[in-house]
């Protein structure tokens, strides 16, 4: 059993979902963290320095982007 202990790491950018009421700063947080915002609402265009997807309105659109990001992460993310 002890031969299965893992003592190495593979550095990678953190991944997280932020949920909250409108206006609490979710999008501003994403911009300050140099994150890639998966834009599902289309209200992020006014945030300076924010990297975001086009507005994604359907699950197939979101799924396509998520699969691509998972297999070929964009630089800086």
PDB file of C-alpha atoms in Angstrom:
ATOM      1  CA  UNK A   1       0.000   0.000   0.000  1.00  0.00           C
ATOM      2  CA  UNK A   2       2.783   2.457   0.864  1.00  0.00           C
ATOM      3  CA  UNK A   3       4.240   2.091  -2.607  1.00  0.00           C
ATOM      4  CA  UNK A   4       1.191   4.016  -3.880  1.00  0.00           C
ATOM      5  CA  UNK A   5       1.985   7.171  -1.895  1.00  0.00           C
ATOM      6  CA  UNK A   6       2.551  10.120  -4.219  1.00  0.00           C
ATOM      7  CA  UNK A   7       5.230  12.603  -3.229  1.00  0.00           C
ATOM      8  CA  UNK A   8       5.543  14.663  -6.395  1.00  0.00           C
ATOM      9  CA  UNK A   9       3.434  17.470  -7.792  1.00  0.00           C
ATOM     10  CA  UNK A  10       2.469  18.760 -11.202  1.00  0.00           C
ATOM     11  CA  UNK A  11       2.138  22.547 -10.968  1.00  0.00           C
ATOM     12  CA  UNK A  12      -0.883  23.883 -12.798  1.00  0.00           C
ATOM     13  CA  UNK A  13      -3.046  26.967 -12.592  1.00  0.00           C
ATOM     14  CA  UNK A  14      -5.868  26.780 -10.053  1.00  0.00           C
ATOM     15  CA  UNK A  15      -9.349  26.169 -11.381  1.00  0.00           C
ATOM     16  CA  UNK A  16     -12.435  27.397  -9.607  1.00  0.00           C
ATOM     17  CA  UNK A  17     -16.022  28.499 -10.049  1.00  0.00           C
ATOM     18  CA  UNK A  18     -17.182  31.729  -8.455  1.00  0.00           C
ATOM     19  CA  UNK A  19     -20.874  32.170  -7.762  1.00  0.00           C
ATOM     20  CA  UNK A  20     -22.605  35.155  -6.207  1.00  0.00           C
ATOM     21  CA  UNK A  21     -25.143  37.909  -6.519  1.00  0.00           C
ATOM     22  CA  UNK A  22     -24.709  40.505  -9.286  1.00  0.00           C
ATOM     23  CA  UNK A  23     -22.326  43.290  -8.342  1.00  0.00           C
ATOM     24  CA  UNK A  24     -20.246  41.519  -5.696  1.00  0.00           C
ATOM     25  CA  UNK A  25     -17.073  41.555  -7.813  1.00  0.00           C
ATOM     26  CA  UNK A  26     -16.865  38.109  -9.443  1.00  0.00           C
ATOM     27  CA  UNK A  27     -15.785  39.488 -12.809  1.00  0.00           C
ATOM     28  CA  UNK A  28     -13.384  42.009 -11.278  1.00  0.00           C
ATOM     29  CA  UNK A  29     -11.811  39.161  -9.298  1.00  0.00           C
ATOM     30  CA  UNK A  30     -11.340  37.189 -12.533  1.00  0.00           C
ATOM     31  CA  UNK A  31      -9.646  40.178 -14.187  1.00  0.00           C
ATOM     32  CA  UNK A  32      -7.299  40.741 -11.257  1.00  0.00           C
ATOM     33  CA  UNK A  33      -6.421  37.035 -11.152  1.00  0.00           C
ATOM     34  CA  UNK A  34      -5.570  37.042 -14.879  1.00  0.00           C
ATOM     35  CA  UNK A  35      -8.161  34.286 -15.266  1.00  0.00           C
ATOM     36  CA  UNK A  36     -10.076  33.250 -18.337  1.00  0.00           C
ATOM     37  CA  UNK A  37     -13.745  34.003 -17.786  1.00  0.00           C
ATOM     38  CA  UNK A  38     -16.266  31.646 -19.347  1.00  0.00           C
ATOM     39  CA  UNK A  39     -18.766  34.362 -20.245  1.00  0.00           C
ATOM     40  CA  UNK A  40     -22.308  33.042 -19.959  1.00  0.00           C
ATOM     41  CA  UNK A  41     -24.034  36.361 -19.300  1.00  0.00           C
ATOM     42  CA  UNK A  42     -22.429  38.782 -21.727  1.00  0.00           C
ATOM     43  CA  UNK A  43     -21.937  41.488 -19.130  1.00  0.00           C
ATOM     44  CA  UNK A  44     -18.178  41.415 -18.806  1.00  0.00           C
ATOM     45  CA  UNK A  45     -17.119  43.629 -21.690  1.00  0.00           C
ATOM     46  CA  UNK A  46     -16.643  46.713 -19.507  1.00  0.00           C
ATOM     47  CA  UNK A  47     -14.007  45.132 -17.246  1.00  0.00           C
ATOM     48  CA  UNK A  48     -10.576  46.307 -18.338  1.00  0.00           C
ATOM     49  CA  UNK A  49      -7.926  43.613 -18.753  1.00  0.00           C
ATOM     50  CA  UNK A  50     -10.356  40.690 -18.548  1.00  0.00           C
ATOM     51  CA  UNK A  51      -9.725  37.668 -20.765  1.00  0.00           C
ATOM     52  CA  UNK A  52     -13.025  36.067 -21.662  1.00  0.00           C
ATOM     53  CA  UNK A  53     -14.729  33.801 -24.125  1.00  0.00           C
ATOM     54  CA  UNK A  54     -17.395  35.120 -26.459  1.00  0.00           C
ATOM     55  CA  UNK A  55     -20.811  35.044 -24.783  1.00  0.00           C
ATOM     56  CA  UNK A  56     -21.780  31.384 -24.609  1.00  0.00           C
ATOM     57  CA  UNK A  57     -25.556  30.853 -24.578  1.00  0.00           C
ATOM     58  CA  UNK A  58     -25.962  27.079 -24.911  1.00  0.00           C
ATOM     59  CA  UNK A  59     -24.570  24.023 -23.206  1.00  0.00           C
ATOM     60  CA  UNK A  60     -23.026  22.724 -26.464  1.00  0.00           C
ATOM     61  CA  UNK A  61     -21.119  26.031 -26.841  1.00  0.00           C
ATOM     62  CA  UNK A  62     -19.922  25.886 -23.228  1.00  0.00           C
ATOM     63  CA  UNK A  63     -19.036  22.217 -23.477  1.00  0.00           C
ATOM     64  CA  UNK A  64     -16.963  22.808 -26.600  1.00  0.00           C
ATOM     65  CA  UNK A  65     -15.005  25.612 -24.906  1.00  0.00           C
ATOM     66  CA  UNK A  66     -14.499  23.636 -21.684  1.00  0.00           C
ATOM     67  CA  UNK A  67     -13.233  20.583 -23.550  1.00  0.00           C
ATOM     68  CA  UNK A  68     -10.824  22.713 -25.578  1.00  0.00           C
ATOM     69  CA  UNK A  69      -9.521  24.542 -22.512  1.00  0.00           C
ATOM     70  CA  UNK A  70      -9.041  21.219 -20.692  1.00  0.00           C
ATOM     71  CA  UNK A  71      -7.088  19.629 -23.540  1.00  0.00           C
ATOM     72  CA  UNK A  72      -5.263  22.705 -24.876  1.00  0.00           C
ATOM     73  CA  UNK A  73      -5.083  25.413 -22.189  1.00  0.00           C
ATOM     74  CA  UNK A  74      -4.500  28.893 -23.589  1.00  0.00           C
ATOM     75  CA  UNK A  75      -1.213  30.531 -22.657  1.00  0.00           C
ATOM     76  CA  UNK A  76      -1.239  32.375 -19.370  1.00  0.00           C
ATOM     77  CA  UNK A  77      -4.150  30.421 -17.930  1.00  0.00           C
TER      78      UNK A  77
END
